[in-house]
Tab-separated table of C-alpha atoms and ligand atoms in Angstrom:
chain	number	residue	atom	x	y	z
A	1	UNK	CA	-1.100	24.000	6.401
A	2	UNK	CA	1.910	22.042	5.737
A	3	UNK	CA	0.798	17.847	5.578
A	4	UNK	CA	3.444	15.238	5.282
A	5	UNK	CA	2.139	11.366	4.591
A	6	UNK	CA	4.795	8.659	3.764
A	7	UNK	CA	4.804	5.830	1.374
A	8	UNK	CA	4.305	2.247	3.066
A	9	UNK	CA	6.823	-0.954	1.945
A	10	UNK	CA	4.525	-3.890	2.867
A	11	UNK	CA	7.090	-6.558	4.454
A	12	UNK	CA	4.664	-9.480	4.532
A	13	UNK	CA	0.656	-10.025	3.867
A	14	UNK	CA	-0.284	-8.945	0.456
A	15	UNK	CA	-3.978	-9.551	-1.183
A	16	UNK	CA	-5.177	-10.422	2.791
A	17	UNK	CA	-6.919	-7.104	3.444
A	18	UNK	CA	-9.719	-7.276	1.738
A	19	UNK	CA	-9.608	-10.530	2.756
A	20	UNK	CA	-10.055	-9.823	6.368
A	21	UNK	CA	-6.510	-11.147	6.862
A	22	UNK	CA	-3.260	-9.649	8.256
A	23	UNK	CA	0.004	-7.880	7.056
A	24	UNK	CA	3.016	-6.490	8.384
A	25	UNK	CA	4.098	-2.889	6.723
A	26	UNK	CA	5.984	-0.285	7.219
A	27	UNK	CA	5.944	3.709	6.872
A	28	UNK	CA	8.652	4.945	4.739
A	29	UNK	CA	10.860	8.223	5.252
A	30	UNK	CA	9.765	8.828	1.330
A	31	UNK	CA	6.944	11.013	1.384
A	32	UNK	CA	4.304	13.170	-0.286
A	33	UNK	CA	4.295	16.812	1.133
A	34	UNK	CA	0.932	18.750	0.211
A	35	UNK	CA	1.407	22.571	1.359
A	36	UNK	CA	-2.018	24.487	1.419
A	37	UNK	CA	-3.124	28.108	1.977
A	38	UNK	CA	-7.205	28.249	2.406
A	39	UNK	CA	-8.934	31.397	0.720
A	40	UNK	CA	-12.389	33.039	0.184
A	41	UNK	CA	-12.559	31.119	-3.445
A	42	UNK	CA	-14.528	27.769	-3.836
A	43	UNK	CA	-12.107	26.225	-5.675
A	44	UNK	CA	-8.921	23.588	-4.741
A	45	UNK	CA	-5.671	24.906	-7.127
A	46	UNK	CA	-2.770	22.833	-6.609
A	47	UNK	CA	0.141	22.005	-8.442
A	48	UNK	CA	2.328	19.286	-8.204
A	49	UNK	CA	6.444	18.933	-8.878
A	50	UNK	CA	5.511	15.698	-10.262
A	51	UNK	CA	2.886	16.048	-13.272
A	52	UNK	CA	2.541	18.551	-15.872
A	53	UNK	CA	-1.259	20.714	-15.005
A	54	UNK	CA	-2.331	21.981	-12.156
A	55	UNK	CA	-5.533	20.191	-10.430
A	56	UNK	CA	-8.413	22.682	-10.265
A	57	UNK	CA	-11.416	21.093	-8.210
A	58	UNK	CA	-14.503	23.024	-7.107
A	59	UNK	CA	-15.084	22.180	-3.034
A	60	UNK	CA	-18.559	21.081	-4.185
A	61	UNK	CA	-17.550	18.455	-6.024
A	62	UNK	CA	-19.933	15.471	-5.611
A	63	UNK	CA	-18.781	11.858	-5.024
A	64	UNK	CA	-19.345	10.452	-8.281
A	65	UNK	CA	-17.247	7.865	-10.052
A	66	UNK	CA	-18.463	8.882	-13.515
A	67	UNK	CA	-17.793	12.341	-13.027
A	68	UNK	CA	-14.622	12.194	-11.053
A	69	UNK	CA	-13.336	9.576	-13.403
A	70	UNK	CA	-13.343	12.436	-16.519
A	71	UNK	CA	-11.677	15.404	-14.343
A	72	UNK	CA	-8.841	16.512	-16.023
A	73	UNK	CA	-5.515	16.491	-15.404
A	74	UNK	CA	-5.820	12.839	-14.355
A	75	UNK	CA	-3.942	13.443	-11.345
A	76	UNK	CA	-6.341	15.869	-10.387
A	77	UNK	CA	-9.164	12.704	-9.504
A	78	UNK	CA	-7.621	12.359	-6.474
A	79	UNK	CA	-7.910	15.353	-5.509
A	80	UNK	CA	-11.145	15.629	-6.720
A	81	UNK	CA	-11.884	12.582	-4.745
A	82	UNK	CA	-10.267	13.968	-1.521
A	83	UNK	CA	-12.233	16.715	-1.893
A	84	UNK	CA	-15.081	15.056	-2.499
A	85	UNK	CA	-14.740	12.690	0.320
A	86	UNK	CA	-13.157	15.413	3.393
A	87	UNK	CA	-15.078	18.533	2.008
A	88	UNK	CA	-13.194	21.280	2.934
A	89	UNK	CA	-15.073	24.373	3.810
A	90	UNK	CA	-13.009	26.561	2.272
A	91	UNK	CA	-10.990	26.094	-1.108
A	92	UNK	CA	-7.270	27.917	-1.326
A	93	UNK	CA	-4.248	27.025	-3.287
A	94	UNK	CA	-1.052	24.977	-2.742
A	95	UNK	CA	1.237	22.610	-3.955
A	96	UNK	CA	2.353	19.086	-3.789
A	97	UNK	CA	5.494	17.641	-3.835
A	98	UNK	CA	6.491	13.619	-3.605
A	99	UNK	CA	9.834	11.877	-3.182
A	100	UNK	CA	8.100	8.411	-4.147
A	101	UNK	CA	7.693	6.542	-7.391
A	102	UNK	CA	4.559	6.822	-8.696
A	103	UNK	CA	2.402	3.394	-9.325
A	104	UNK	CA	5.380	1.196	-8.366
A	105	UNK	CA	3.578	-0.189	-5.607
A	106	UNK	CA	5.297	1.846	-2.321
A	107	UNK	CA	1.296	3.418	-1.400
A	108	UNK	CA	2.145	7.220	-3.433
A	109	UNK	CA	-1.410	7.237	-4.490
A	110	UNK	CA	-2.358	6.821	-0.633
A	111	UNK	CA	0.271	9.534	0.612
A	112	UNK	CA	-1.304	11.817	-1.705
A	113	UNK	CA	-4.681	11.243	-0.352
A	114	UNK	CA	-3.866	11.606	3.358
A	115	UNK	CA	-1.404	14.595	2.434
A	116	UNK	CA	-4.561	16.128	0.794
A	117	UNK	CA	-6.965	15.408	4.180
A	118	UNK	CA	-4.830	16.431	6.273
A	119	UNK	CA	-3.953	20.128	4.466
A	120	UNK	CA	-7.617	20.636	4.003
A	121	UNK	CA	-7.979	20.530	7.645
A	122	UNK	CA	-9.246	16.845	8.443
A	123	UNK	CA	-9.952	16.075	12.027
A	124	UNK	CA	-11.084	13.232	13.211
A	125	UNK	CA	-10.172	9.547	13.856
A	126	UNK	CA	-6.710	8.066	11.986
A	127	UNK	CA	-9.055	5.127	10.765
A	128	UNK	CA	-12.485	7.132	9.407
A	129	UNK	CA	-9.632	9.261	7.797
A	130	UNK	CA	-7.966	5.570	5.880
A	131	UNK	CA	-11.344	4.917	5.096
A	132	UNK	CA	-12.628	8.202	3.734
A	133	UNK	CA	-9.391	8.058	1.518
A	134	UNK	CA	-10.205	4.788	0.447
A	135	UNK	CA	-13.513	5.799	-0.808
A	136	UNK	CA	-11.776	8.826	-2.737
A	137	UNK	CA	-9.777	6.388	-4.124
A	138	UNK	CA	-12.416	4.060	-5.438
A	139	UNK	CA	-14.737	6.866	-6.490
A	140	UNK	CA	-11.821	8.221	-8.215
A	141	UNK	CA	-9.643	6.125	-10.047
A	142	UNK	CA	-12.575	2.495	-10.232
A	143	UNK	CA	-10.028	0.276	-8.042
A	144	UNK	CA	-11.670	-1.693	-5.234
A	145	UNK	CA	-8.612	-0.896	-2.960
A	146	UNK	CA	-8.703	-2.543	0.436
A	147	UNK	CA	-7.179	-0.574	3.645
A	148	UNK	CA	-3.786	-1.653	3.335
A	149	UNK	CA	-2.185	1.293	2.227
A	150	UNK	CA	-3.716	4.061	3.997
A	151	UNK	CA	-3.826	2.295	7.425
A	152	UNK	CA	0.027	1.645	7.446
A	153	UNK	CA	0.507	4.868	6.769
A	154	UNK	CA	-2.349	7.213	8.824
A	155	UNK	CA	0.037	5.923	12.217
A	156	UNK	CA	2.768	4.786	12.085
A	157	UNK	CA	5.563	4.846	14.630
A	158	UNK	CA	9.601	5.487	13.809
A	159	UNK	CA	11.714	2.109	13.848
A	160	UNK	CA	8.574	0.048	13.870
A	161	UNK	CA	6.472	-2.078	11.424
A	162	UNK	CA	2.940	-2.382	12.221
A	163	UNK	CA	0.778	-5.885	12.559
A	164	UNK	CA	-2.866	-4.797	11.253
A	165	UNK	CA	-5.248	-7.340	11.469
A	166	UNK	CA	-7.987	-6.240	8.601
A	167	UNK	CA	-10.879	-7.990	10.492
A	168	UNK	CA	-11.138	-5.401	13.291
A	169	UNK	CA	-8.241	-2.758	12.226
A	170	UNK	CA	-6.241	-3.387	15.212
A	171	UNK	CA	-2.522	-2.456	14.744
A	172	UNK	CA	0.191	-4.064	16.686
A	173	UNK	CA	3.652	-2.211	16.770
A	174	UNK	CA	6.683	-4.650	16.446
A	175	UNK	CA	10.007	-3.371	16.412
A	176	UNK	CA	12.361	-4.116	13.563
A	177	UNK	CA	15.779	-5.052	14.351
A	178	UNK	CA	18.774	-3.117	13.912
A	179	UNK	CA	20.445	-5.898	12.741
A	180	UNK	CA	18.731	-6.490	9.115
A	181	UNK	CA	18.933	-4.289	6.203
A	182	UNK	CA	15.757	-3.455	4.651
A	183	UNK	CA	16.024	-2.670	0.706
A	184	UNK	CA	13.475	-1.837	-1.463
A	185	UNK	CA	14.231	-1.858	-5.545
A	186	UNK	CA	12.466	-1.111	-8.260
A	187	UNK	CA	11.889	-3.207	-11.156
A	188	UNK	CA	11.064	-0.495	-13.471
A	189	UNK	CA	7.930	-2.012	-14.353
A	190	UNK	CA	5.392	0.688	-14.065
A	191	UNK	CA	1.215	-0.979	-13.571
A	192	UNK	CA	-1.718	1.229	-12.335
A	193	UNK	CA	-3.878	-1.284	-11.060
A	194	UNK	CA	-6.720	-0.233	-12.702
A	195	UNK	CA	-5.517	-1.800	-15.501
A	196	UNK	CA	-4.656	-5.101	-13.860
A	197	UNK	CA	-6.375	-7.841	-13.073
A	198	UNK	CA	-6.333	-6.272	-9.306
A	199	UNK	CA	-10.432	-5.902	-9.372
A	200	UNK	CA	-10.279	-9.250	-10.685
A	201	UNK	CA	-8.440	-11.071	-8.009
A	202	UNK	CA	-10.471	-9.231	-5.632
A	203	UNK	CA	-13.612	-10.839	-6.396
A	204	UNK	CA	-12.641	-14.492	-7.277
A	205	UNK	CA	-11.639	-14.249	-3.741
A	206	UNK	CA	-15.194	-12.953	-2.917
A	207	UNK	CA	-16.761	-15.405	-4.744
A	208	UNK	CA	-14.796	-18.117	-2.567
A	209	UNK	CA	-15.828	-16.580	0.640
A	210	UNK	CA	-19.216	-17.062	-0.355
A	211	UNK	CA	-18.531	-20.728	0.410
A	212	UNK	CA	-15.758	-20.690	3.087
A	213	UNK	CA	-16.702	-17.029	4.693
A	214	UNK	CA	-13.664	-14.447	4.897
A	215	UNK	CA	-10.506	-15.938	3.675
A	216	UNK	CA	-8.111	-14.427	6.129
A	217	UNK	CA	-10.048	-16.442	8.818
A	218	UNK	CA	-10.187	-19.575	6.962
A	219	UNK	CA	-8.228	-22.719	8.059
A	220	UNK	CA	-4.958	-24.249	5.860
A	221	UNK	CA	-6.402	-26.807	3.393
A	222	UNK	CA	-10.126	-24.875	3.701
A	223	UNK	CA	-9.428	-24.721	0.066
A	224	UNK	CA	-10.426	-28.550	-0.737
A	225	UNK	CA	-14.161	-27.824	-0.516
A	226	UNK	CA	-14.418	-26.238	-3.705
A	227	UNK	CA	-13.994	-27.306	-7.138
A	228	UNK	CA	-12.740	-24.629	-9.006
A	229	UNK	CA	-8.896	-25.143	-9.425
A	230	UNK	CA	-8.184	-21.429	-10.023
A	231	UNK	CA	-10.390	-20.250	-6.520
A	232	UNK	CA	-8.379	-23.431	-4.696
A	233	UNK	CA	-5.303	-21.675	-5.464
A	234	UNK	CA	-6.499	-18.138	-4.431
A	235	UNK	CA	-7.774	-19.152	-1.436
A	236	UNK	CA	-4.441	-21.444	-0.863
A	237	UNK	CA	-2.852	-17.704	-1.250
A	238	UNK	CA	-4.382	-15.950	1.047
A	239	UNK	CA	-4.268	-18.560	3.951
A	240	UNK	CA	-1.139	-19.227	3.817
A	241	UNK	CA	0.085	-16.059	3.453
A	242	UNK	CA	-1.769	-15.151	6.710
A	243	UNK	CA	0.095	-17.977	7.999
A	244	UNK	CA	3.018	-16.431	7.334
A	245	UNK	CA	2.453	-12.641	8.415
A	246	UNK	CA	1.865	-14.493	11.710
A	247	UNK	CA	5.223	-16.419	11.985
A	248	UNK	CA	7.388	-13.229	10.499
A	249	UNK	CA	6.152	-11.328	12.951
A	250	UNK	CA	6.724	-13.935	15.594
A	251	UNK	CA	10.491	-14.547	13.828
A	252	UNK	CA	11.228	-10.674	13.961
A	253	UNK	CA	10.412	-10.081	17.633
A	254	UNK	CA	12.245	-13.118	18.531
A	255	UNK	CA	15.193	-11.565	16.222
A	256	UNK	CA	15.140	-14.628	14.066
A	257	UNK	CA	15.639	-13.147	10.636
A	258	UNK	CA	16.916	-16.114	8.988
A	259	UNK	CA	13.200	-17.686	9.534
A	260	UNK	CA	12.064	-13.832	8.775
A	261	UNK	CA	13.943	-13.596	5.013
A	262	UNK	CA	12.872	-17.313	3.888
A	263	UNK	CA	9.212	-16.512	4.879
A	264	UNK	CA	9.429	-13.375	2.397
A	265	UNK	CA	10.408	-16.075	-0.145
A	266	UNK	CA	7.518	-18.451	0.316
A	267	UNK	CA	5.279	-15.052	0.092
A	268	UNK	CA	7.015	-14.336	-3.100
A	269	UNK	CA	6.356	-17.797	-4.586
A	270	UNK	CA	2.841	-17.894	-3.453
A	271	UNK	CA	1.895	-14.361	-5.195
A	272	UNK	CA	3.490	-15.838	-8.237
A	273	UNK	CA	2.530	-19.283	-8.575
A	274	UNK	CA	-1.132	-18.880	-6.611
A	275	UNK	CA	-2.062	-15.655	-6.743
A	276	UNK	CA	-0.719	-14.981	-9.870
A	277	UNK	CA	0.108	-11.117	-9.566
A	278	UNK	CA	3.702	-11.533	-10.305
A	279	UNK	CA	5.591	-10.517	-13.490
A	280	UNK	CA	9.017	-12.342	-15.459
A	281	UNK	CA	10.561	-8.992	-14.573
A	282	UNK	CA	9.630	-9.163	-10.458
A	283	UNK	CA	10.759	-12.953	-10.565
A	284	UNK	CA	13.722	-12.365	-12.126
A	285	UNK	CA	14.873	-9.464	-9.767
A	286	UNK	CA	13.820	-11.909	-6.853
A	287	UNK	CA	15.662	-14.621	-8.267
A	288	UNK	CA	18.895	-12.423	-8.408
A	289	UNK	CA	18.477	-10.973	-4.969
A	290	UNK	CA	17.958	-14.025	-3.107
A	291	UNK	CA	21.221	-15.309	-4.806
A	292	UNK	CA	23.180	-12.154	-3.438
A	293	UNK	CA	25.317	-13.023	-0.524
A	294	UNK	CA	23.948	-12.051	2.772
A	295	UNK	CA	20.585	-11.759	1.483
A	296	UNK	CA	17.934	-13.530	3.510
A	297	UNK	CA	14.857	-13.337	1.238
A	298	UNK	CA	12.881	-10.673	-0.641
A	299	UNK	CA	9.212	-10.453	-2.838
A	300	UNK	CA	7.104	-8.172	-4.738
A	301	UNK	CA	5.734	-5.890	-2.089
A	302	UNK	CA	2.324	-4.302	-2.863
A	303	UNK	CA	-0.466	-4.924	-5.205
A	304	UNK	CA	2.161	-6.853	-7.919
A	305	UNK	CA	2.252	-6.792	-11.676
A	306	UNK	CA	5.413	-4.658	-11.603
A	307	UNK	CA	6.681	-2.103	-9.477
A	308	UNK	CA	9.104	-2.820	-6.318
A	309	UNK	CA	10.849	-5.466	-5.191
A	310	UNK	CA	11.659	-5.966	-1.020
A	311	UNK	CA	14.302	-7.609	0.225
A	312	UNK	CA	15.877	-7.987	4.157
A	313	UNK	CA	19.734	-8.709	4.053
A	314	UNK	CA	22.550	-8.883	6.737
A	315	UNK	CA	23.787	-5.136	7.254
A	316	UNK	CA	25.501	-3.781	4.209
A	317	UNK	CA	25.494	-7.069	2.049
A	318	UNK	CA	23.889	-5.025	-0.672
A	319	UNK	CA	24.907	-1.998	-2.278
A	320	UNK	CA	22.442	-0.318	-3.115
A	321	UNK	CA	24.730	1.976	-5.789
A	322	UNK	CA	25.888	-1.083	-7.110
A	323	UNK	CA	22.439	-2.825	-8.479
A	324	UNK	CA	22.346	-0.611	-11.179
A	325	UNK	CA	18.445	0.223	-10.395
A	326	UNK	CA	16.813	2.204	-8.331
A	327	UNK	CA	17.372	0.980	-4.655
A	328	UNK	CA	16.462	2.395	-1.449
A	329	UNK	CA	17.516	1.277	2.198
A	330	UNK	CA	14.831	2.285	4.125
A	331	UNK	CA	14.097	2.151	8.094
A	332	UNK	CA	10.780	2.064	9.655
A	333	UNK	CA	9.702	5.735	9.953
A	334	UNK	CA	6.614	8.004	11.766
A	335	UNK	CA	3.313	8.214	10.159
A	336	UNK	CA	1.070	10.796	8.212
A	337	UNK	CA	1.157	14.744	10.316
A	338	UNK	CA	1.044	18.399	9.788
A	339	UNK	CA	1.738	21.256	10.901
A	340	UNK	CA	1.033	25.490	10.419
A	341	UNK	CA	2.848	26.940	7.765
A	342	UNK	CA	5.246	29.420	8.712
B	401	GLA	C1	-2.695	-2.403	-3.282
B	401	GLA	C2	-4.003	-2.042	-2.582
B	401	GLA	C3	-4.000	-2.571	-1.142
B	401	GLA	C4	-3.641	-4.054	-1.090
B	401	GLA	C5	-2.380	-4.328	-1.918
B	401	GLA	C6	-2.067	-5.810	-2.003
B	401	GLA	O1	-1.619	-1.740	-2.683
B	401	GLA	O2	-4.190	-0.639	-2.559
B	401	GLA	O3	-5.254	-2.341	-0.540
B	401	GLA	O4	-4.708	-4.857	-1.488
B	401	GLA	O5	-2.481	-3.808	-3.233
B	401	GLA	O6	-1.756	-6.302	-0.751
């Protein structure tokens, strides 16, 4: 089996999903490819172009955090967790290649887990397959994930975005116009999250919708009824960032992409200043792009603390040779498939 599963760029909506919010995202033509033969052994062997080991995972592995957490390589957790999670009947070897940068924010460690589904032979719905990848992931690696990542990738449609509202998992296509650039650069700034304060931001933001119920739902200014100053400003995040995934998505079918880039901006400043996931470096790299001609906005995409940078410009006003970092123009591409080996 030969499985292909992009990366995602989110365009607008970050920290709403496990919020029972919105966001806007993208499929990317980067990709992780996961070829797999099946054999008569009970074992998993893969190797990967991108890390030094290979991952060797028995198919009974159970779903345990503590144990998956201590498998060895450490890249070999998700697999254990995939394995874990999809069960393959049979094990087999393989290999797995990626064109993405790892933990920079762009979804790789959700490509590789619907890759890995899909090559063991996973059938079944697109969403019980984002949501037994998202439990691989947690059991895995400790990070409370929400569905973000795997759901803009498990579907996605060529020269569209996708609208997913997190409080049912509907998905709305909306066509991106042919007449912005989209650019994606990297700060350099490498984070996994579970080393950031990701977990942490995740439940302040419980703890608020234990007074105000899911945040994504909540009203502007719902924030006033509580008195903790740091919760006030998560909860002032997450709102009106909602807000916002709602009007981009308005601005870009209505081809308004001045409204489009200065709503990235806001995001941008709202992740910094009230959600606090931002880093000198992202700001910085924000701060330049925004003062490039014929760019219209741009903000960390993702989880934050480092990684990438997104940006929407006029066509060609950036170079993306010329920025002396890693920079990608990237279109809207098809979701996670597979196919027979040959
Ligand atoms: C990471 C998580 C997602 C989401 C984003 C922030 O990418 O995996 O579930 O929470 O951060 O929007």
């Amino acid at each position: 089996m030969l499985a292909r599963a992009p990366g995602r760029v989110n365009l607008i909506g970050d920290h709403t999903d496990y919020n029972e919010g919105v966001a806007l995202a993208m499929a990317l033509d980067m990709a992780t490819e996961v070829r797999f033969v099946p054999g008569p052994s009970r074992f998993v062997v893969l190797d990967s172009s991108a890390e030094t080991g290979p991952a060797r995972v028995s198919i009974d592995v159970p779903l345990d955090d503590v144990l998956l957490r201590s498998v060895r390589p450490p890249w070999a957790r998700y697999v254990a967790g995939v394995v874990a999670a999809v069960r393959p009947r049979r094990g087999g070897t393989g290999s797995v290649s990626s064109e993405l940068p790892i933990g920079a924010g762009l979804a790789s460690s959700a490509s590789l887990e619907i890759s890995l589904a899909l090559a063991f032979g996973w059938t079944g719905d697109p969403l019980e397959l984002a949501r037994a990848c998202q439990s691989a992931e947690l059991a895995a690696t400790g990070v409370p994930c929400g569905l973000l990542d795997q759901v803009s990738i498990i579907d996605a449609a060529k020269g569209h975005a996708t609208l997913i509202d997190f409080a049912d998992l509907s998905r709305t296509r909306v066509p991106l116009p042919v007449s912005v650039d989209v650019l994606v650069v990297d700060s350099g700034e490498r984070r996994s999250l579970d080393d950031t304060a990701y977990a942490e931001r995740r439940s302040e933001c419980e703890a608020a919708a234990r007074s105000l119920g899911p945040l994504g739902r909540s009203k502007p200014g719902s924030e006033r009824a509580l008195s903790d100053p740091v919760l006030r400003r998560r909860v002032r995040h997450v709102v009106s960032e909602c807000e916002r995934v709602r009007r981009f998505a308005r601005a870009v079918v209505c081809g308004d992409v001045e409204e489009a880039g200065t709503l990235m901006t806001a995001s941008h400043a709202s992740l910094a200043r009230d959600f606090e996931v931002s880093t000198p470096g992202l700001d910085a790299l924000v701060g330049e792009l925004t003062a490039t001609e014929g760019v219209l906005g741009a903000r960390l995409t993702g989880g934050g603390f480092g990684g990438c940078v997104v940006a929407l410009s006029r066509p060609g006003a950036v170079d993306p040779t010329k920025l002396g970092r890693p920079c990608w123009l990237v279109r809207p591409a098809d979701g996670a498939s597979r196919s027979e080996l040959v």
